[in-house]
Every structure is written in C-alpha cells, then in structure tokens.
Amino acid sequence: MLQHSYTHTAMSPSVPLQEMIRAIRSARTQCEERGVIQRECAAIRAQFRQADNGGRSHNLAKLLYVHMLGYPAHFGQMECVRMIASSRYSEKRVGYLGAMMLLDEKQDASLLITNSIKNDLSHSNQYVQSLALCTLACMGSAEMCRDLAPEIDRLLRASNSYIKKKAALCAVHIVRKVHELGELFAPAARSLLSEKNHGVLHGAVVLITELCERSSESLERFRKTVPDLVQIMKGLVISGYSPEHDVAGISDPFLQVRLLRLLRILGRNNETASDAMNDLLAQVATNTDSTKTVGNAVLYETVLTVLDIKSESGLRVLAVNILGRFLLNNDRNIRYIAMTSLQKIVGTDHNAVQRHRGTIVDCLKDQDASVKRRALDLSLALVSASNIRSMMKELLLFLSSCPPELRSQAANGIFTAAERYAPSKRWHIDTILHVLITAGGDVRDETVPNLIQLITNTSELHCYTVHKLYRALLSDISQQSLVQVACWCIGEYGDLLLRGDCQEVEPMQVCEDDVLDALETVLQSHMSSTATRGFALTATMKLSTRITDNVDRIRSIVSIYGSCIDLELQQRAVEYNALFKKYDHMRAAVLERMPVIERNSSGLINGDPTGEPVKEVQPSKVKTEVSLPLPQAADQTCDLLDLLSSSEQQPQSPPAAGSSILTQPLGTDCSAGRDLLDLLGGLEPTPPPTAVTVYEKDGVTLTIVCEKQSDSAMTVTLTGFNSSDCDVSSFTLQAAVPKSVQLHMKAPSGDSLPAGGAAKVTQVVLLNNPNKVNLKMRIRVSYSCRGSTVQETVQVDSFPGL
Amino acid sequence: MISGKSNNVSISSQLLMSLGPHSDCGCVRSQRTMIHFILLFSRQGKLRLQKWYTTIADREKKKVIRDMLMLVLARPPRSSNFIQWRDLKIVYKRYASLYFCAGLENQDNELLALEVLHRYVELLDKYFGNVCELDIIFNFEKAYFILDEFLMGGEVLETSKVAVGGCLEDADTLQEVQKNTMDEYMNKPAY
C-alpha cells in the first residue's frame, strides 16, 4: 500500500482539474490509481478547510470526478452547500452540480440548500434561476417541494420562455412527490397550452399528462383541451419545414409523441374525445414518413394511441397494418417493438394479428434473442384449430434450434397447443414424440403419464406407436421421458411389435432377443435414471406373458436385479421373482393388458408411474414387507380402488383381486408405501410441520403444511407462491380425498399471485379421517398466466407431520 | 363422489388484498418518470457520466451500474437496442467507443428514447466540435451542463438544438466574463 505524508502535499498548490484527470488515467494499476486519488482527496480536503481562495470550483469539480470513479466523496457535501450560496456564477454552477450528484433527499445536508434554492429562484439572472429549478427538479424532497411550490407556480405564469419551460418540468417533479399539489398547477398548465415556444409547450403537455394520470378530476377537466391539442398536433404535421425543430423531415418529433400520449390518456374510455381525434390520428398514420427511426417513433406512438382509445374499426385496422409493416422492416428494433405491441392486442384483435402470422413465424428464425423470444410468445398465442398443422411444423423447427433458455417454454407451449387443437390422434402422438426426441430434457414431468394415457386411449394406433417408439429407443436412450414412454409401450404392446405387421410404418423384422436387448441396454446404461430403469424392468417383466421363446432370459434378468444395489429396482425384481416362482399361476392375469385409462379434462391419470425410491428405511425391513403374500396386498389395494374409482368414475365392476394389482407395475409403491409410512410414523416423534412442495411449474409453486389436530382430524394449509416474472390470476384450488374421509375447504385468502413473489395465496383444508384409511389427496391447481389458463392436478400421497 | 364437487370447494373469486408498497426492485420503481437514469460508459466498462432521475441509494446505484455494464457489454454486435431488465426497458446505443444507456419506464416509447440519446450526442458534438470520449472525460462537468439543458427531471426539456446551444453559450459567457471582472456582471441576489 502506498503511504503518503499528507502534510507535505497540503502545502503544495492545488493541481488543476485536467491535470489530475491525466494523473489518474496514467496510473497503471488500481493500487497506483488509489494512491493518486488519496493524495488528491487529502489536498482537496485541506483546500475546503481554507478560506476562499478563488479555486474552490476546481476543487469541487475534482472531487466530483473522483466520485464518478466510484470513490467516497461525502466530505464534499458541505462544500456544495457553501458553493451554492456563493455569489459567483461559476461556483454556483459547480455547487449545484455537486448537490445533484452527492446529495439526495435522504441526506441531511440537502435541507440546508433549500434556502439558497429559494433565493436563487427569484434571482435576476435567468441562468441562476435555471440552476435552482434544475436542482429542485432533480433532488427536491417532499418538504422542499411543498415549500417552494407557490414560487414555481409564479414562475409558470410570469417569466420568460426559458424559465417557463423549466418551471413546468419542475412542477412535474413536485406533483410526483406531493400529489395534492397538482391542483395548484392545473390552471397555469392550461394557459401554457397557448404558448408558441415548443419547449414551453412540451413542458406543458408533460405537466398536463402527469396531472391527468394522477387524478380523475383533472382528467375530466383536461378532456376539454382535446380540440386544442388536436390543433397543435395538426400544425406540426402539416406545417412546412421548420429548421429549428426538424428531425429528418419530422417537425419536433418529441413534442408530437408527447401530444399523442396525452391524447391517448384523454381518449381512453371516452367516445367523444376519441371521435375528436380520429381524423388527426388517421392523418398522422398515413402521412408520417417511415424511412427513419424518428418517423417510426411517431408512428409507433400513434399506433399505441389508436389501439388504446375507442377508435373506429377502420382506424384500428390501419394501426394493425402499420404494425404488420413494422414486422417486415429490416431494422431489428422495429420488428421487436412491433411484436411487443401485437402481443398486447392478440387477445382483443386476434383476427387482425392472425393476418400477419407468416411474418411473425419468420421472426422465429431471427438471430436476435429478444426478437426470438417475442416471436415465440406471439406464435404460441396465434395457434388455432385452422393453422395447427403449419404452425406446429414451424414451432418444431424452432424447437430444434432455439436457444436453451427458450426450450422449456417452447416445448410446453407446443404441448398445450397440441392438446388443444390436435387434428388427429396420430398427429398428436407424432408431435409429442417429436418434442420428446428433440427436447425431452426440458419438458414437464407430467408429460410422461399424459402421453401414456393418450397412447392407451388410441387403441387403433397401438401398433404404430410401439413401432415408432421402438425405433426411437434404438437410436437414442438419453432422453429420459422418451425412454420411459418407450419402455412402457414395449412392455405393454410388445406382442404387436413382434408381430411386425403394421401398415403405417416401414416393415421391420423384430425378434424377441432384439426387444430384450433394447430393454437391457436401458437397464444397464449409466444415462438411465432410476425411474427409467424401473420402467425398463417392469416392461421386461410384462413381456414374459407376451413372448414365447425367451422367458428364461427374462427370468434371469429379473433375478439378477433382485440383488441390485438400488432399492427401488431391487424391490421390483424381488416381487417379480415371486411372481415367477410362487405365484406363477397368477402371472398371466397380473400382467395382462391395461384397461383404458379414463381421461378427465385435466389429463388426470391414476397412480404415479415414476415410483420414488424410499430411502429412509433400511433394506431388510423393506424385504420383509415385500414378502407379504399377495392376497393380503389385494385388501390394501381395495382402498386404493376406492380412491381411484371415486375420482375416475369408472362404470366397470371392480376387476378380480389379482388384476387390481395392475397398479403396482405402474410403479406406485402404495402397499409397501403405506407400511413404510406407518413405520416412519412409528420411528420418529412428530417433527415440526414443514412445508412440502407438491407442485411446481414455471415459478408457480404450491406447498402444503400439515398439522394433526386429533386422532382423526388434521389441518392442511395450502400455500400458493409465484416467483416467476409474470402475474398469475384466478388462482384456484380444488381437492379430492378418498370416500370415507371428510373434507372441508375454507375460503382462500385471495386468487392473485403477483409476479416476483410479492404475495401468496393460502387456503386451509380440514380433514377428518375417522376410518383411518390410507390418506391421499388430489389437488387441482388452475390459474391464468400470460393470457393462457393452466390447469394441473397433483396427488399427495404422503403428508409430512402425520 | 369427489368431495371436490361440494360447495365448500367452489372457490369464490375474492379481490386481491392490498399488497403494500412495491418494494423489491430497489427504489427504481418509486417515481414514474420517463427516464430513470442515463449512463455513459466505455467499452472497458469505465463510467464516464451518470445521471439519476429517481431517488436511489448509493449502494443500489452501484448495483444498477454493474448490471447495466454486464447486460450491455455482453450484447452481440447486431442485436436490437432494447433489453428488458427488471421492470424497466433499457435502451442503449454505441457511439464510437462510448455506450449511451438509458433506463426507461415500461410504457415508454423506446424508439423515441433512441432519438433522445442521439440528440444528446448531437448536442455534445456541436459543443465540443467532433466530440470524442476524451472530451467527455476531461470536461465531464460540461457534459453534465449540456445534459441539464436538454433533459430535466427525466423528461425532455428543450426540443430545439439551436436553443440548447444558445443557452450553453450564454451561460459559458457569463462564467468567463465573471472570471475576468469579478462581481461586475453578477447582480446581487434580489433577496
């Protein structure tokens, strides 16, 4: 660290500002720079302490430079106060600059300059007045504003143009700080509209805009000025070339845009006002030159105004067409803002936006990430039953090359669109498969059960589906969701696969060994997750009733996994082994074809196909539980059936006890799980209630906290939370429980989840389980986000704290 | 039957409870001006000018500056000039070795903001004559004075280039004349 003796430098004459800057810039290291700055600051401090020596403004300027580099400069605050009070213009100028840089309303020293500002507002020299006005508008606190408001009002009326325009913007700041003072400035603002000076006019328009946005009475009052505003605007649009205000052929675009914005606020929700400005808006929209950015800025504001007021339909079409033209513009900025605006109106003017669908879809291929994002949002909003095929082609193309941060949104958007508008089942399945192959890692977890359900429902395509999935499996086993679905299908429809005769795919001779090879590859691959391997093992097992020659191979695979280190696989393998040995007579019935899974509107599916390994209990305990003879298992599954039949509303009579265990191959550890839950309950004392997340999607989460009230009663608190950056509204929850359990839902705390987690929604559910049945709860979450509705169902199998 | 079908579960739409003050994004939201801040920085990330039009703590200012540097300097060469950041729109443009960056309110006109930045550059150019980054470094206080004649309180103050140029000249003259003849041209305050 460089150390310097301060006494030495305090005596030397102060270095001029520019020389100091040179010295700082020539420092080669950060440390050296710090040293120079420390020296200078010490000198400056010493100078501040001395009496007036004519170089004060330089010293303060030096300090301000140092401040801009990021070094502390608070010791200059009092010097600012002193300089502002000086009688020299140069010192006032730097003093006020320092005040704006170093002081804000939170600093105590800012109060000290109130008096100086007050004096300078009445100074005879307009440049001094201007300094005071500028500083007040920059950092004036509420008290200062209240104090000086009458003075500003005076300046608004009786001064020259230069001061008037500054006073107007100062008044804007005052109104922002102290809303009630708006009343004070309204009359003066009104009269300023008749000024000719553009600066004053602009200030007046900004002030009126501010007043109208703050109070509805002002809004009513200023609506009467619409004709005057229209006149002023017309003057700007059709007037000849004015050299002073011209920017690339547009006369004072800044004023034009502010006028258009004020007209928007005045015309909103008001027929009369909107009518009065119709012609003008049409004129601006047609006559403004759109070759340069400045013209487009005015057109953009015009379009925003037209779309926001009660304009006639012809004008609206004109506005949307302008946006359509913007979409074709070479300038990326213009394309970007066009899409932002179209997104705002895609709900209300859907057909108009549809006309530009082609261009929007082209923007998916743009290089710029911001443009791509906008194009994706808009494209998803434009998908409809009539364009689903062509849109999906484009969206799938986009998915294969889109930036990683957009993949999840794209994949999920595609699924929602496919679900809503699929023209045929085969198309739907193909689309989902395509997404899984391209972006399987970015899809939601529910995709797997949803797809399985879709497949079982499409019995005419079983052959086709299993062939396609088999081929996909052969080429790539890294996408877990795809592999899981493929395994399930192969296990279920393996006989169709082996028969080999499917019209819709190329013929391919598949023998039993090939299929078993494929499944074994999945089982052994390090890329496969535990859940995936579970699928593969179960599929292998199922094939034992669908193939004829290689049952021994299956037997050996199953027995090998009986000593697998993974708990989940081991459990399954042991169970399947038992099925081979002791319960072989039941095997065929157990492993027969699944019944069609009833689909309700939210894509509900019974059971949890991805069985979660339960890690807390020791393996030996699990083994003993699992060797429970299966007839007993039937009793436990009857309870499950209760739950399942009540939610599925299946009219069929309860199937034979043996086949009810069909739920097990899907992976629910219900029977063992329940016992384990009991074990867990016995092992530890009731832990403090912890929130468990039961649902999470795109930043929206739902957690539950359970508290046991008595032997049979408990309270479940559901909490919804939104940590994403878009607002969620109409957030509702519904719950279902097994038949014998009583449920009472209290009213929720609200139904909106603003972005960023500012608030949450809680809802309390009271449960009474007098028969002590296996307690499960199904919760349906639905909400609106970004204009689309989301509806999901989650099943809670274990309640923490029970 | 599913208990969910009973009346208890049909959720009535309740109005959202009042949330309290919008707090998170560190004070940039507290005042609704058009422009929240203007920053000028070099390609190496050195700050050359900072103007804040909202009340914001020093610590928060530093955070914003860091974020802006990161966001803007990382943009590939032919991107659009607009970035969405927190609840503001960031508009930036590169002129030679300097980036001009403005933070806008979300409902504001980005294209006009580009014109505002361009106008400021034109004013600097007129004043310094073929302005370059060094001019702004060595005469930073002049850069502020010019900005303060063009923008005020986050809004455009004067739309005429000529008018701004004229005022700056007069103010400079006042300063010069005063230096030479101490208090002669400076009237005593009216108070």
Tab-separated table of N, CA, C and O in Angstrom, chain A residues 329-382:
chain	number	residue	atom	x	y	z
A	329	ASN	N	-39.869	-4.704	-41.485
A	329	ASN	CA	-38.785	-3.747	-41.540
A	329	ASN	C	-37.447	-4.435	-41.316
A	329	ASN	O	-37.327	-5.377	-40.534
A	330	ASN	N	-36.442	-3.927	-41.989
A	330	ASN	CA	-35.111	-4.504	-41.826
A	330	ASN	C	-34.538	-4.268	-40.450
A	330	ASN	O	-33.715	-5.023	-39.953
A	331	ASP	N	-34.956	-3.164	-39.855
A	331	ASP	CA	-34.404	-2.788	-38.555
A	331	ASP	C	-34.962	-3.713	-37.477
A	331	ASP	O	-36.163	-3.817	-37.282
A	332	ARG	N	-34.057	-4.340	-36.767
A	332	ARG	CA	-34.462	-5.278	-35.727
A	332	ARG	C	-35.287	-4.607	-34.633
A	332	ARG	O	-36.207	-5.192	-34.067
A	333	ASN	N	-34.904	-3.388	-34.302
A	333	ASN	CA	-35.630	-2.663	-33.262
A	333	ASN	C	-37.100	-2.543	-33.601
A	333	ASN	O	-37.973	-2.727	-32.757
A	334	ILE	N	-37.351	-2.220	-34.857
A	334	ILE	CA	-38.736	-2.010	-35.281
A	334	ILE	C	-39.492	-3.336	-35.195
A	334	ILE	O	-40.643	-3.362	-34.728
A	335	ARG	N	-38.854	-4.422	-35.618
A	335	ARG	CA	-39.536	-5.723	-35.547
A	335	ARG	C	-39.857	-6.055	-34.089
A	335	ARG	O	-40.929	-6.550	-33.756
A	336	TYR	N	-38.910	-5.757	-33.225
A	336	TYR	CA	-39.087	-6.057	-31.800
A	336	TYR	C	-40.282	-5.320	-31.216
A	336	TYR	O	-41.141	-5.907	-30.563
A	337	ILE	N	-40.363	-4.022	-31.467
A	337	ILE	CA	-41.472	-3.280	-30.856
A	337	ILE	C	-42.793	-3.646	-31.510
A	337	ILE	O	-43.842	-3.602	-30.861
A	338	ALA	N	-42.740	-4.030	-32.788
A	338	ALA	CA	-43.979	-4.452	-33.435
A	338	ALA	C	-44.544	-5.662	-32.719
A	338	ALA	O	-45.740	-5.738	-32.430
A	339	MET	N	-43.675	-6.601	-32.409
A	339	MET	CA	-44.174	-7.820	-31.753
A	339	MET	C	-44.641	-7.543	-30.338
A	339	MET	O	-45.611	-8.141	-29.877
A	340	THR	N	-43.943	-6.646	-29.652
A	340	THR	CA	-44.391	-6.293	-28.304
A	340	THR	C	-45.802	-5.739	-28.356
A	340	THR	O	-46.654	-6.099	-27.543
A	341	SER	N	-46.055	-4.862	-29.337
A	341	SER	CA	-47.387	-4.263	-29.439
A	341	SER	C	-48.420	-5.286	-29.850
A	341	SER	O	-49.529	-5.293	-29.325
A	342	LEU	N	-48.061	-6.159	-30.795
A	342	LEU	CA	-49.025	-7.169	-31.236
A	342	LEU	C	-49.392	-8.105	-30.096
A	342	LEU	O	-50.524	-8.556	-29.983
A	343	GLN	N	-48.433	-8.401	-29.252
A	343	GLN	CA	-48.709	-9.273	-28.111
A	343	GLN	C	-49.795	-8.673	-27.238
A	343	GLN	O	-50.634	-9.368	-26.696
A	344	LYS	N	-49.767	-7.332	-27.128
A	344	LYS	CA	-50.757	-6.688	-26.254
A	344	LYS	C	-52.161	-6.820	-26.822
A	344	LYS	O	-53.129	-6.806	-26.077
A	345	ILE	N	-52.276	-6.895	-28.151
A	345	ILE	CA	-53.627	-6.889	-28.717
A	345	ILE	C	-54.047	-8.237	-29.264
A	345	ILE	O	-55.121	-8.356	-29.837
A	346	VAL	N	-53.214	-9.263	-29.085
A	346	VAL	CA	-53.546	-10.548	-29.699
A	346	VAL	C	-54.823	-11.127	-29.093
A	346	VAL	O	-55.543	-11.887	-29.722
A	347	GLY	N	-55.116	-10.718	-27.871
A	347	GLY	CA	-56.354	-11.196	-27.268
A	347	GLY	C	-57.574	-10.504	-27.847
A	347	GLY	O	-58.573	-11.135	-28.184
A	348	THR	N	-57.491	-9.188	-28.018
A	348	THR	CA	-58.661	-8.418	-28.430
A	348	THR	C	-58.841	-8.366	-29.936
A	348	THR	O	-59.951	-8.401	-30.430
A	349	ASP	N	-57.743	-8.248	-30.667
A	349	ASP	CA	-57.860	-8.138	-32.128
A	349	ASP	C	-57.244	-9.347	-32.791
A	349	ASP	O	-56.426	-9.224	-33.693
A	350	HIS	N	-57.660	-10.510	-32.342
A	350	HIS	CA	-56.983	-11.742	-32.737
A	350	HIS	C	-56.917	-11.906	-34.254
A	350	HIS	O	-55.880	-12.233	-34.800
A	351	ASN	N	-58.036	-11.686	-34.922
A	351	ASN	CA	-58.054	-11.910	-36.378
A	351	ASN	C	-57.108	-10.978	-37.100
A	351	ASN	O	-56.436	-11.374	-38.051
A	352	ALA	N	-57.059	-9.741	-36.651
A	352	ALA	CA	-56.156	-8.790	-37.304
A	352	ALA	C	-54.714	-9.249	-37.163
A	352	ALA	O	-53.923	-9.159	-38.106
A	353	VAL	N	-54.371	-9.745	-36.011
A	353	VAL	CA	-52.993	-10.188	-35.803
A	353	VAL	C	-52.724	-11.457	-36.596
A	353	VAL	O	-51.620	-11.667	-37.108
A	354	GLN	N	-53.732	-12.305	-36.740
A	354	GLN	CA	-53.563	-13.557	-37.494
A	354	GLN	C	-53.083	-13.302	-38.915
A	354	GLN	O	-52.323	-14.081	-39.485
A	355	ARG	N	-53.527	-12.175	-39.468
A	355	ARG	CA	-53.141	-11.868	-40.846
A	355	ARG	C	-51.638	-11.755	-41.005
A	355	ARG	O	-51.097	-11.954	-42.080
A	356	HIS	N	-50.964	-11.460	-39.934
A	356	HIS	CA	-49.513	-11.286	-40.013
A	356	HIS	C	-48.757	-12.482	-39.477
A	356	HIS	O	-47.569	-12.402	-39.189
A	357	ARG	N	-49.477	-13.580	-39.374
A	357	ARG	CA	-48.881	-14.748	-38.750
A	357	ARG	C	-47.611	-15.176	-39.471
A	357	ARG	O	-46.615	-15.522	-38.843
A	358	GLY	N	-47.645	-15.148	-40.809
A	358	GLY	CA	-46.494	-15.608	-41.570
A	358	GLY	C	-45.231	-14.860	-41.186
A	358	GLY	O	-44.166	-15.453	-40.941
A	359	THR	N	-45.325	-13.538	-41.129
A	359	THR	CA	-44.146	-12.730	-40.789
A	359	THR	C	-43.677	-13.022	-39.378
A	359	THR	O	-42.482	-13.083	-39.105
A	360	ILE	N	-44.623	-13.182	-38.484
A	360	ILE	CA	-44.254	-13.439	-37.098
A	360	ILE	C	-43.493	-14.752	-37.007
A	360	ILE	O	-42.474	-14.856	-36.326
A	361	VAL	N	-44.004	-15.747	-37.727
A	361	VAL	CA	-43.354	-17.044	-37.677
A	361	VAL	C	-41.939	-16.951	-38.266
A	361	VAL	O	-41.009	-17.584	-37.769
A	362	ASP	N	-41.783	-16.111	-39.294
A	362	ASP	CA	-40.444	-15.919	-39.846
A	362	ASP	C	-39.492	-15.350	-38.809
A	362	ASP	O	-38.298	-15.657	-38.824
A	363	CYS	N	-40.014	-14.520	-37.931
A	363	CYS	CA	-39.149	-13.913	-36.916
A	363	CYS	C	-38.607	-14.938	-35.925
A	363	CYS	O	-37.681	-14.647	-35.172
A	364	LEU	N	-39.199	-16.125	-35.937
A	364	LEU	CA	-38.641	-17.182	-35.084
A	364	LEU	C	-37.220	-17.508	-35.514
A	364	LEU	O	-36.429	-18.019	-34.732
A	365	LYS	N	-36.915	-17.200	-36.781
A	365	LYS	CA	-35.594	-17.551	-37.274
A	365	LYS	C	-34.598	-16.411	-37.121
A	365	LYS	O	-33.458	-16.525	-37.541
A	366	ASP	N	-35.035	-15.307	-36.528
A	366	ASP	CA	-34.154	-14.153	-36.365
A	366	ASP	C	-32.960	-14.493	-35.473
A	366	ASP	O	-33.038	-15.342	-34.607
A	367	GLN	N	-31.871	-13.791	-35.688
A	367	GLN	CA	-30.671	-14.073	-34.902
A	367	GLN	C	-30.768	-13.548	-33.489
A	367	GLN	O	-30.172	-14.070	-32.569
A	368	ASP	N	-31.523	-12.463	-33.343
A	368	ASP	CA	-31.529	-11.779	-32.059
A	368	ASP	C	-32.383	-12.522	-31.031
A	368	ASP	O	-33.517	-12.882	-31.308
A	369	ALA	N	-31.832	-12.707	-29.846
A	369	ALA	CA	-32.541	-13.479	-28.816
A	369	ALA	C	-33.817	-12.793	-28.361
A	369	ALA	O	-34.824	-13.455	-28.101
A	370	SER	N	-33.796	-11.457	-28.234
A	370	SER	CA	-35.004	-10.740	-27.801
A	370	SER	C	-36.116	-10.904	-28.817
A	370	SER	O	-37.275	-11.120	-28.451
A	371	VAL	N	-35.760	-10.796	-30.107
A	371	VAL	CA	-36.770	-10.932	-31.158
A	371	VAL	C	-37.344	-12.336	-31.153
A	371	VAL	O	-38.560	-12.530	-31.239
A	372	LYS	N	-36.472	-13.333	-30.985
A	372	LYS	CA	-36.924	-14.731	-30.953
A	372	LYS	C	-37.937	-14.942	-29.839
A	372	LYS	O	-38.964	-15.591	-30.012
A	373	ARG	N	-37.631	-14.397	-28.687
A	373	ARG	CA	-38.500	-14.592	-27.535
A	373	ARG	C	-39.888	-14.014	-27.808
A	373	ARG	O	-40.910	-14.632	-27.548
A	374	ARG	N	-39.895	-12.808	-28.341
A	374	ARG	CA	-41.180	-12.176	-28.656
A	374	ARG	C	-41.931	-12.992	-29.691
A	374	ARG	O	-43.144	-13.177	-29.614
A	375	ALA	N	-41.193	-13.464	-30.692
A	375	ALA	CA	-41.843	-14.228	-31.759
A	375	ALA	C	-42.452	-15.509	-31.201
A	375	ALA	O	-43.547	-15.916	-31.609
A	376	LEU	N	-41.762	-16.135	-30.259
A	376	LEU	CA	-42.290	-17.371	-29.675
A	376	LEU	C	-43.585	-17.107	-28.925
A	376	LEU	O	-44.596	-17.792	-29.116
A	377	ASP	N	-43.569	-16.079	-28.074
A	377	ASP	CA	-44.775	-15.732	-27.314
A	377	ASP	C	-45.947	-15.520	-28.249
A	377	ASP	O	-47.048	-16.029	-28.042
A	378	LEU	N	-45.691	-14.727	-29.286
A	378	LEU	CA	-46.760	-14.351	-30.200
A	378	LEU	C	-47.218	-15.559	-31.009
A	378	LEU	O	-48.413	-15.763	-31.204
A	379	SER	N	-46.273	-16.387	-31.456
A	379	SER	CA	-46.650	-17.556	-32.263
A	379	SER	C	-47.542	-18.484	-31.468
A	379	SER	O	-48.546	-18.984	-31.977
A	380	LEU	N	-47.166	-18.725	-30.220
A	380	LEU	CA	-47.982	-19.624	-29.409
A	380	LEU	C	-49.378	-19.056	-29.221
A	380	LEU	O	-50.365	-19.784	-29.174
A	381	ALA	N	-49.465	-17.732	-29.129
A	381	ALA	CA	-50.784	-17.127	-28.941
A	381	ALA	C	-51.623	-17.199	-30.207
A	381	ALA	O	-52.844	-17.077	-30.157
A	382	LEU	N	-50.972	-17.387	-31.358
A	382	LEU	CA	-51.711	-17.368	-32.618
A	382	LEU	C	-52.118	-18.746	-33.103
A	382	LEU	O	-52.792	-18.870	-34.111
